[in-house]
Amino acid sequence: MKKFKVSFIGFIDYANCMTEYSKGINRYSENYESKIICHHPHSFNYETPHDYDLYKIAPSGNGWVRKENTIKEAINWVKESSHIIIAEERKPNRLPLTLPIKDATTLSLQTIVEIFSNTLKIDIVRDTQAGQNNNLHLFHPGSIYRNQPQLFNQIGDKCFNKIIYGLDLFRFSPKDNRVNNKHLVFYPISDKNFDKKEILTSIDEKFDTEEMTILHIPSSKHLKGTTPIINNVNKVINQLNKKGPIHYKLVVPPKLIPFSEVIELKKKSHIYIDQFNQWGGIGVSAIESLMLGNLTFSTTQFDTIESIRAANKNLNCGDDFYFIHLGVTHEEFINTLDFYLRKPITEIKEITKKGVEWYYKVLTHQAISHKFEKEIFDS
């Protein structure tokens, strides 16, 4: 049976989210096949590369060089795609309100201009099956949307069919009743090399210890709030270590490390702190840590866990939420972490196991593939 084609388009696909979406569809969908197309490769050495990177670093090391053969293949795939999902990973463009919708879509996002107009040299609306059939969808992946949600919302409502929100970002969406075009899709993590039973067993084993590791692996120390995280964690564990019987240590790699090393550290750690900053949110690193059996903390600024649970429930993602909110002040951070670290080990194990079970319920490639096919592609 011939499958319908799907294109995921990004600048570099931050955190490899769409690459994992695409992989899930290819592994589990009987009706769709997907490719991820980006301007250039991701700086991190992720397990799964993009299908098409349109540029490579110039031999001089300065600037980018077009990959002409790859571009030709990408043009054919994109033109024949029945659905196109674009992640805006750069600032949106302000559009005149009177601009016709087809032209507005073509000019709305810098990623569209850079990839379709400047590189592929095709019109996303007029030259693709997805554009002709109103199957262009917008994916909000992270901090770019958090910083300018109102402008993005105007563009989304005007120019795209379905609006897809990564994890906690639905809370920035327009406050109206039009939920038929809004979809919450969690960030999937490759579970190919992990066994749920082994992870659950490892929780029992690794938490039966007198030394616990609190891990923080920032992709950007500034964006993740590494300095206040280190200061606040040390204030908590310095007091706890005086009393015993458990000794806590904080581990923060001094520089970026390979993805394989990140995974090994998270398998062995007990507590993971993702970020503490003015933007807030739950990132891929937090989900990864939750899946690997860590008690996982982060900030969810501007909103409450209760409202995120409500958004999840309204969008059929369940009302469970196993990331622990650190608060918005240093005092809240310290009090929250201290409160959880003082809990009985049996209770910490139970919370951590529920987080793993939740991941396998809603965040696997199979779950993501099913969600895209039923909700985004309307199959």
Coordinates of N, CA and C in Angstrom, one line a residue, residues 113-323:
V113 N 10.8 31.3 4.9 CA 11.5 32.2 4.0 C 12.9 31.6 3.7
E114 N 13.6 31.2 4.7 CA 15.0 30.7 4.5 C 15.0 29.4 3.7
I115 N 14.1 28.5 4.1 CA 14.2 27.1 3.5 C 13.4 27.1 2.2
F116 N 12.2 27.5 2.2 CA 11.4 27.4 0.9 C 11.7 28.5 -0.1
S117 N 11.7 29.7 0.3 CA 12.0 30.8 -0.7 C 13.4 30.9 -1.1
N118 N 14.3 30.8 -0.2 CA 15.8 31.1 -0.5 C 16.5 29.8 -0.9
T119 N 16.1 28.7 -0.4 CA 16.9 27.5 -0.6 C 16.2 26.5 -1.6
L120 N 15.1 26.0 -1.3 CA 14.3 25.1 -2.2 C 13.8 25.9 -3.4
K121 N 13.6 27.2 -3.2 CA 13.0 28.1 -4.2 C 11.7 27.6 -4.8
I122 N 10.8 27.2 -3.8 CA 9.4 26.9 -4.2 C 8.5 27.6 -3.2
D123 N 7.2 27.7 -3.6 CA 6.2 28.3 -2.7 C 5.5 27.3 -1.9
I124 N 5.6 27.4 -0.6 CA 5.1 26.4 0.3 C 3.6 26.2 0.1
V125 N 2.9 27.2 -0.3 CA 1.4 27.1 -0.4 C 1.1 26.6 -1.8
R126 N 1.6 27.2 -2.9 CA 1.2 26.9 -4.2 C 1.9 25.7 -4.8
D127 N 3.1 25.3 -4.4 CA 3.8 24.3 -5.0 C 3.9 22.9 -4.3
T128 N 3.1 22.8 -3.2 CA 3.1 21.6 -2.4 C 1.7 21.0 -2.3
Q129 N 1.6 19.7 -2.2 CA 0.2 19.1 -2.0 C -0.3 19.6 -0.7
A130 N 0.5 19.7 0.3 CA 0.0 20.1 1.7 C -0.5 21.5 1.6
G131 N 0.2 22.4 0.9 CA -0.2 23.8 0.8 C -1.5 23.9 0.1
Q132 N -1.6 23.2 -1.0 CA -2.8 23.3 -1.8 C -4.1 22.7 -1.1
N133 N -3.8 21.8 -0.2 CA -5.0 21.2 0.5 C -5.1 21.7 1.9
N134 N -4.5 22.8 2.3 CA -4.6 23.4 3.6 C -4.2 22.4 4.7
N135 N -3.1 21.8 4.4 CA -2.5 20.9 5.4 C -1.1 21.3 5.9
L136 N -1.0 22.6 6.1 CA 0.3 23.2 6.6 C 0.0 23.4 8.1
H137 N 0.9 22.8 9.0 CA 0.7 22.9 10.4 C 1.9 23.5 11.1
L138 N 1.7 24.2 12.2 CA 2.7 25.0 12.9 C 3.0 24.3 14.2
F139 N 4.3 24.0 14.5 CA 4.8 23.4 15.7 C 5.5 24.4 16.5
H140 N 5.1 24.7 17.8 CA 5.7 25.5 18.7 C 6.6 24.7 19.6
P141 N 8.0 24.8 19.4 CA 8.8 23.9 20.1 C 9.4 24.4 21.5
G142 N 9.5 25.7 21.7 CA 10.2 26.0 23.0 C 10.2 27.5 23.2
S143 N 11.4 28.0 23.6 CA 11.6 29.3 24.2 C 11.3 30.4 23.1
I144 N 11.4 30.2 21.9 CA 11.1 31.2 20.8 C 9.6 31.5 20.9
Y145 N 8.8 30.5 21.1 CA 7.3 30.8 21.3 C 7.0 31.4 22.6
R146 N 7.7 31.0 23.7 CA 7.4 31.5 25.0 C 7.7 33.0 25.0
N147 N 8.7 33.5 24.2 CA 9.1 34.9 24.3 C 8.1 35.8 23.5
Q148 N 7.4 35.3 22.5 CA 6.5 36.1 21.6 C 5.3 35.3 21.3
P149 N 4.5 34.9 22.3 CA 3.4 34.0 22.0 C 2.2 34.8 21.3
Q150 N 2.0 36.1 21.6 CA 0.9 36.8 20.9 C 1.1 36.9 19.4
L151 N 2.3 37.3 19.0 CA 2.6 37.4 17.6 C 2.5 36.0 16.9
F152 N 3.0 35.0 17.5 CA 2.9 33.7 17.0 C 1.5 33.2 16.8
N153 N 0.7 33.6 17.8 CA -0.7 33.2 17.8 C -1.5 33.8 16.7
Q154 N -1.2 35.1 16.4 CA -1.8 35.8 15.2 C -1.4 35.1 13.9
I155 N -0.1 34.7 13.8 CA 0.3 34.1 12.6 C -0.3 32.7 12.5
G156 N -0.3 32.0 13.6 CA -0.9 30.6 13.6 C -2.3 30.6 13.2
D157 N -3.2 31.4 13.7 CA -4.6 31.4 13.4 C -4.8 31.8 12.0
K158 N -4.0 32.7 11.4 CA -4.2 33.2 10.1 C -3.7 32.2 9.0
C159 N -2.6 31.6 9.3 CA -1.8 31.0 8.2 C -1.7 29.4 8.2
F160 N -2.1 28.8 9.3 CA -1.9 27.4 9.4 C -3.2 26.6 9.8
N161 N -3.2 25.3 9.5 CA -4.4 24.5 9.8 C -4.3 24.1 11.3
K162 N -3.4 23.2 11.6 CA -3.3 22.7 13.0 C -2.2 23.4 13.7
I163 N -2.3 23.7 15.0 CA -1.3 24.3 15.8 C -0.9 23.2 16.8
I164 N 0.4 22.9 16.8 CA 0.9 21.9 17.7 C 1.8 22.5 18.8
Y165 N 1.5 22.2 20.0 CA 2.3 22.8 21.1 C 3.1 21.7 21.8
G166 N 4.4 22.0 22.0 CA 5.3 21.1 22.7 C 5.0 21.2 24.2
L167 N 4.6 20.1 24.8 CA 4.5 19.9 26.2 C 3.7 21.0 26.9
D168 N 4.4 21.9 27.7 CA 3.7 22.9 28.5 C 3.3 24.2 27.8
L169 N 3.6 24.2 26.5 CA 3.4 25.5 25.8 C 1.9 25.8 25.4
F170 N 1.0 24.9 25.6 CA -0.4 25.1 25.3 C -0.9 26.3 26.1
R171 N -0.4 26.5 27.3 CA -0.9 27.5 28.2 C -0.7 28.9 27.6
F172 N 0.1 29.1 26.6 CA 0.3 30.4 25.9 C -0.6 30.6 24.7
S173 N -1.4 29.6 24.5 CA -2.3 29.7 23.3 C -3.4 30.6 23.5
P174 N -4.1 31.1 22.4 CA -5.3 32.0 22.6 C -6.3 31.4 23.5
K175 N -6.8 32.2 24.4 CA -7.8 31.8 25.4 C -9.2 31.8 24.8
D176 N -9.5 30.8 24.0 CA -10.8 30.7 23.4 C -11.2 29.3 23.4
N177 N -12.3 29.0 22.8 CA -12.9 27.6 22.8 C -12.5 26.8 21.5
R178 N -11.7 27.4 20.7 CA -11.3 26.7 19.4 C -10.2 25.7 19.6
V179 N -10.5 24.6 20.3 CA -9.5 23.6 20.6 C -9.4 22.6 19.4
N180 N -10.3 22.6 18.4 CA -10.2 21.6 17.4 C -8.9 21.8 16.5
N181 N -8.3 22.9 16.5 CA -7.1 23.1 15.8 C -5.8 23.1 16.7
K182 N -6.0 22.9 18.0 CA -4.9 22.9 18.9 C -4.6 21.5 19.4
H183 N -3.3 21.2 19.4 CA -2.9 19.9 19.8 C -1.6 19.9 20.6
L184 N -1.7 19.2 21.7 CA -0.5 19.1 22.6 C 0.2 17.8 22.2
V185 N 1.4 17.9 21.8 CA 2.2 16.7 21.5 C 3.5 16.8 22.3
F186 N 3.7 15.8 23.2 CA 4.8 15.7 24.0 C 6.1 15.4 23.2
Y187 N 7.2 15.7 23.9 CA 8.5 15.5 23.2 C 8.9 14.0 23.4
P188 N 9.0 13.3 22.3 CA 9.4 11.9 22.5 C 10.9 11.7 22.6
I189 N 11.3 10.7 23.4 CA 12.7 10.4 23.5 C 12.8 8.9 23.0
S190 N 13.9 8.7 22.3 CA 14.1 7.4 21.8 C 14.2 6.3 22.9
D191 N 13.2 5.4 22.9 CA 13.2 4.3 23.9 C 13.7 3.0 23.3
K192 N 14.3 3.0 22.2 CA 14.7 1.8 21.5 C 15.7 1.0 22.3
N193 N 16.6 1.7 23.1 CA 17.6 1.0 23.8 C 17.3 0.9 25.3
F194 N 16.0 1.1 25.6 CA 15.7 1.1 27.1 C 14.5 0.1 27.3
D195 N 14.5 -0.6 28.3 CA 13.4 -1.5 28.7 C 12.8 -1.0 29.9
K196 N 11.4 -0.9 29.9 CA 10.7 -0.3 31.0 C 10.9 -1.1 32.3
K197 N 10.8 -2.4 32.1 CA 11.0 -3.3 33.3 C 12.4 -3.1 34.0
E198 N 13.4 -3.0 33.1 CA 14.7 -2.8 33.6 C 14.9 -1.5 34.4
I199 N 14.2 -0.4 33.8 CA 14.3 0.9 34.4 C 13.6 0.9 35.8
L200 N 12.4 0.2 35.8 CA 11.7 0.2 37.1 C 12.5 -0.6 38.1
T201 N 13.1 -1.7 37.7 CA 13.9 -2.5 38.6 C 15.1 -1.7 39.1
S202 N 15.7 -0.9 38.2 CA 16.9 -0.1 38.5 C 16.6 1.0 39.6
I203 N 15.3 1.5 39.6 CA 14.9 2.5 40.6 C 15.0 1.9 42.0
D204 N 14.5 0.7 42.1 CA 14.6 0.0 43.4 C 16.1 -0.2 43.9
E205 N 16.9 -0.5 42.9 CA 18.3 -0.8 43.2 C 19.1 0.4 43.5
K206 N 19.0 1.4 42.6 CA 19.9 2.6 42.8 C 19.5 3.5 43.9
F207 N 18.2 3.5 44.3 CA 17.7 4.3 45.4 C 18.0 3.7 46.8
D208 N 18.4 2.4 46.8 CA 18.8 1.8 48.0 C 20.3 2.1 48.2
T209 N 20.6 3.3 48.6 CA 22.0 3.7 48.7 C 22.1 4.8 49.8
E210 N 23.4 5.0 50.3 CA 23.6 6.1 51.2 C 24.2 7.3 50.5
E211 N 24.4 7.3 49.2 CA 24.9 8.4 48.5 C 24.0 8.6 47.3
M212 N 23.4 9.8 47.2 CA 22.5 10.1 46.0 C 23.1 11.2 45.2
T213 N 22.9 11.1 43.9 CA 23.5 12.1 42.9 C 22.3 13.0 42.4
I214 N 22.6 14.3 42.5 CA 21.7 15.3 41.9 C 22.4 15.7 40.7
L215 N 21.8 15.5 39.5 CA 22.4 15.8 38.2 C 21.8 17.0 37.5
H216 N 22.6 17.8 36.9 CA 22.2 18.9 36.1 C 23.1 19.0 34.9
I217 N 22.6 18.8 33.7 CA 23.4 18.8 32.5 C 22.8 19.9 31.5
P218 N 23.4 21.1 31.6 CA 22.8 22.2 30.8 C 23.3 22.2 29.4
S219 N 22.4 22.4 28.4 CA 22.8 22.7 27.0 C 23.3 24.1 26.9
S220 N 22.7 25.0 27.7 CA 23.2 26.4 27.8 C 23.1 26.8 29.3
K221 N 24.2 27.1 29.9 CA 24.2 27.5 31.3 C 23.4 28.7 31.6
H222 N 23.4 29.6 30.6 CA 22.6 30.9 30.8 C 21.1 30.5 30.7
L223 N 20.7 29.8 29.7 CA 19.3 29.6 29.5 C 18.7 28.6 30.5
K224 N 19.5 27.7 31.0 CA 19.0 26.7 32.0 C 19.1 27.3 33.4
G225 N 19.8 28.4 33.6 CA 20.0 28.9 35.0 C 20.9 28.1 35.9
T226 N 22.0 27.7 35.3 CA 23.0 26.8 36.0 C 23.5 27.4 37.3
T227 N 23.9 28.7 37.3 CA 24.5 29.3 38.5 C 23.5 29.3 39.7
P228 N 22.3 29.8 39.5 CA 21.4 29.7 40.7 C 21.0 28.2 41.1
I229 N 21.0 27.3 40.1 CA 20.7 25.9 40.4 C 21.8 25.4 41.3
I230 N 23.1 25.7 41.0 CA 24.2 25.2 41.8 C 24.2 25.8 43.2
N231 N 23.9 27.1 43.3 CA 23.9 27.8 44.6 C 22.8 27.3 45.5
N232 N 21.6 27.1 44.9 CA 20.4 26.7 45.7 C 20.5 25.2 46.1
V233 N 21.0 24.4 45.2 CA 21.2 23.0 45.5 C 22.2 22.8 46.7
N234 N 23.3 23.5 46.5 CA 24.3 23.4 47.6 C 23.8 23.8 48.9
K235 N 23.0 24.9 49.0 CA 22.4 25.3 50.2 C 21.6 24.2 50.9
V236 N 20.8 23.5 50.1 CA 20.0 22.4 50.6 C 20.8 21.2 51.0
I237 N 21.7 20.7 50.2 CA 22.4 19.5 50.5 C 23.5 19.7 51.6
N238 N 24.0 20.9 51.7 CA 25.0 21.2 52.8 C 24.3 20.9 54.1
Q239 N 23.1 21.3 54.3 CA 22.3 21.1 55.5 C 22.0 19.7 55.7
L240 N 21.5 19.0 54.6 CA 21.1 17.6 54.8 C 22.3 16.7 55.0
N241 N 23.4 17.0 54.4 CA 24.6 16.2 54.6 C 25.1 16.2 56.0
K242 N 24.8 17.3 56.7 CA 25.3 17.4 58.1 C 24.5 16.4 59.0
K243 N 23.3 16.2 58.6 CA 22.4 15.3 59.4 C 22.4 13.9 59.1
G244 N 22.7 13.6 57.8 CA 22.7 12.2 57.3 C 21.3 11.6 57.4
P245 N 21.1 10.2 57.2 CA 22.2 9.3 56.9 C 22.6 9.3 55.4
I246 N 21.8 9.9 54.6 CA 22.1 9.9 53.2 C 23.0 11.1 52.8
H247 N 24.0 10.9 52.0 CA 24.9 12.0 51.5 C 24.5 12.3 50.1
Y248 N 24.3 13.6 49.8 CA 23.9 14.1 48.5 C 25.1 14.7 47.8
K249 N 25.3 14.5 46.6 CA 26.3 15.2 45.8 C 25.7 15.8 44.5
L250 N 26.2 16.9 44.1 CA 25.7 17.6 42.9 C 26.7 17.4 41.8
V251 N 26.3 16.9 40.6 CA 27.1 16.7 39.5 C 26.7 17.6 38.3
V252 N 27.6 18.4 37.9 CA 27.3 19.3 36.7 C 28.6 19.2 35.8
P253 N 28.5 18.5 34.6 CA 29.6 18.4 33.7 C 30.1 19.8 33.4
P254 N 31.4 20.0 33.4 CA 32.0 21.4 33.1 C 31.8 21.8 31.7
K255 N 31.6 20.9 30.8 CA 31.4 21.3 29.4 C 30.4 20.3 28.7
L256 N 30.0 20.6 27.5 CA 29.1 19.7 26.8 C 29.7 18.4 26.6
I257 N 28.9 17.3 26.8 CA 29.4 16.0 26.6 C 28.6 15.2 25.6
P258 N 29.1 14.1 25.0 CA 28.4 13.4 24.0 C 27.1 12.8 24.6
F259 N 26.1 12.7 23.7 CA 24.8 12.2 24.1 C 24.9 10.9 24.8
S260 N 25.7 10.0 24.4 CA 25.8 8.7 25.0 C 26.3 8.8 26.5
E261 N 27.2 9.7 26.8 CA 27.6 10.0 28.2 C 26.5 10.6 29.0
V262 N 25.7 11.4 28.4 CA 24.5 12.0 29.1 C 23.6 10.9 29.6
I263 N 23.3 10.0 28.7 CA 22.4 8.9 29.0 C 22.9 8.1 30.2
E264 N 24.2 7.7 30.1 CA 24.8 6.9 31.2 C 24.7 7.6 32.5
L265 N 25.0 8.9 32.5 CA 24.9 9.7 33.8 C 23.5 9.7 34.3
K266 N 22.5 9.8 33.4 CA 21.1 9.9 33.9 C 20.6 8.5 34.3
K267 N 21.1 7.4 33.8 CA 20.8 6.1 34.3 C 21.2 5.9 35.7
K268 N 22.3 6.5 36.1 CA 22.9 6.3 37.4 C 22.4 7.3 38.4
S269 N 22.0 8.5 38.0 CA 21.6 9.5 38.9 C 20.3 9.3 39.6
H270 N 19.9 10.0 40.6 CA 18.7 9.8 41.4 C 17.7 11.0 41.2
I271 N 18.3 12.2 41.2 CA 17.5 13.4 41.0 C 18.1 14.2 39.9
Y272 N 17.2 14.8 39.1 CA 17.6 15.6 37.9 C 16.9 17.0 38.0
I273 N 17.7 18.0 37.8 CA 17.2 19.4 37.8 C 17.4 20.0 36.4
D274 N 16.4 20.3 35.7 CA 16.5 20.7 34.3 C 16.8 22.2 34.2
Q275 N 15.9 23.0 34.7 CA 16.2 24.5 34.5 C 15.5 25.3 35.6
F276 N 16.0 26.5 35.8 CA 15.4 27.4 36.8 C 15.7 28.8 36.2
N277 N 14.8 29.4 35.6 CA 15.0 30.7 34.9 C 13.7 31.4 34.7
Q278 N 13.8 32.6 34.1 CA 12.6 33.4 33.9 C 11.7 32.9 32.8
W279 N 12.2 32.0 31.9 CA 11.4 31.5 30.8 C 10.6 30.3 31.3
G280 N 11.3 29.4 31.9 CA 10.6 28.2 32.5 C 10.2 27.2 31.4
G281 N 9.7 26.1 31.8 CA 9.3 25.1 30.9 C 9.8 23.7 31.2
I282 N 9.3 22.7 30.5 CA 9.8 21.3 30.7 C 10.4 20.9 29.4
G283 N 11.7 20.7 29.4 CA 12.4 20.4 28.1 C 12.7 18.9 27.9
V284 N 13.3 18.6 26.8 CA 13.6 17.3 26.4 C 14.5 16.6 27.5
S285 N 15.4 17.3 28.0 CA 16.3 16.7 29.0 C 15.6 16.3 30.2
A286 N 14.6 17.0 30.6 CA 13.7 16.6 31.8 C 13.0 15.3 31.5
I287 N 12.4 15.3 30.3 CA 11.6 14.1 29.9 C 12.6 12.8 29.9
E288 N 13.7 13.0 29.3 CA 14.7 12.0 29.2 C 15.1 11.5 30.6
S289 N 15.2 12.4 31.6 CA 15.6 12.0 32.9 C 14.5 11.3 33.6
L290 N 13.3 11.8 33.4 CA 12.1 11.1 34.0 C 12.0 9.7 33.5
M291 N 12.2 9.5 32.2 CA 12.1 8.1 31.6 C 13.2 7.2 32.1
L292 N 14.3 7.7 32.5 CA 15.4 6.9 33.0 C 15.4 6.7 34.5
G293 N 14.3 7.1 35.2 CA 14.1 6.8 36.6 C 14.7 7.8 37.5
N294 N 14.6 9.1 37.2 CA 15.0 10.2 38.1 C 13.8 11.0 38.7
L295 N 13.9 11.4 39.9 CA 13.0 12.4 40.4 C 13.3 13.7 39.8
T296 N 12.4 14.3 39.0 CA 12.8 15.3 38.0 C 12.1 16.6 38.4
F297 N 13.0 17.7 38.4 CA 12.5 19.0 38.8 C 12.8 20.0 37.6
S298 N 11.9 21.0 37.5 CA 12.1 22.1 36.6 C 11.2 23.3 37.0
T299 N 11.4 24.4 36.3 CA 10.5 25.5 36.5 C 9.4 25.5 35.4
T300 N 8.2 25.9 35.8 CA 7.1 26.1 34.8 C 6.6 27.5 35.1
Q301 N 7.4 28.5 34.6 CA 7.1 29.8 34.9 C 5.7 30.3 34.3
F302 N 5.2 31.4 34.8 CA 4.0 32.0 34.3 C 2.7 31.3 34.5
D303 N 2.8 30.1 35.0 CA 1.6 29.3 35.2 C 1.8 28.3 36.3
T304 N 0.7 27.5 36.5 CA 0.8 26.5 37.6 C 0.7 25.1 37.1
I305 N 1.2 24.2 37.8 CA 1.1 22.8 37.5 C -0.4 22.4 37.2
E306 N -1.3 22.9 38.1 CA -2.7 22.6 37.9 C -3.2 23.0 36.6
S307 N -2.8 24.2 36.1 CA -3.3 24.6 34.8 C -2.7 23.8 33.6
I308 N -1.5 23.3 33.8 CA -0.9 22.5 32.8 C -1.6 21.1 32.8
R309 N -1.9 20.6 34.0 CA -2.7 19.3 34.0 C -4.0 19.5 33.3
A310 N -4.7 20.6 33.6 CA -6.0 20.9 32.9 C -5.9 20.9 31.4
A311 N -4.8 21.6 30.9 CA -4.6 21.6 29.5 C -4.3 20.2 28.9
N312 N -3.5 19.4 29.6 CA -3.3 18.1 29.2 C -4.6 17.3 29.1
K313 N -5.4 17.4 30.1 CA -6.7 16.7 30.2 C -7.6 17.1 29.1
N314 N -7.7 18.4 28.8 CA -8.6 18.9 27.8 C -8.2 18.4 26.4
L315 N -6.9 18.2 26.2 CA -6.3 17.8 24.9 C -6.0 16.3 24.9
N316 N -6.7 15.5 25.8 CA -6.6 14.1 25.8 C -5.2 13.5 26.0
C317 N -4.5 14.2 26.8 CA -3.1 13.7 27.2 C -3.1 13.2 28.6
G318 N -4.2 13.2 29.3 CA -4.2 12.7 30.7 C -3.9 13.8 31.6
D319 N -4.3 13.7 32.9 CA -4.2 14.8 33.8 C -3.0 14.5 34.8
D320 N -2.2 13.5 34.5 CA -1.1 13.2 35.3 C 0.1 14.1 34.9
F321 N 1.0 14.5 35.8 CA 2.1 15.3 35.5 C 3.2 15.1 36.6
Y322 N 4.3 14.5 36.2 CA 5.2 14.0 37.2 C 6.5 14.8 37.3
F323 N 6.5 16.0 36.7 CA 7.6 16.9 36.8 C 7.3 17.8 38.0

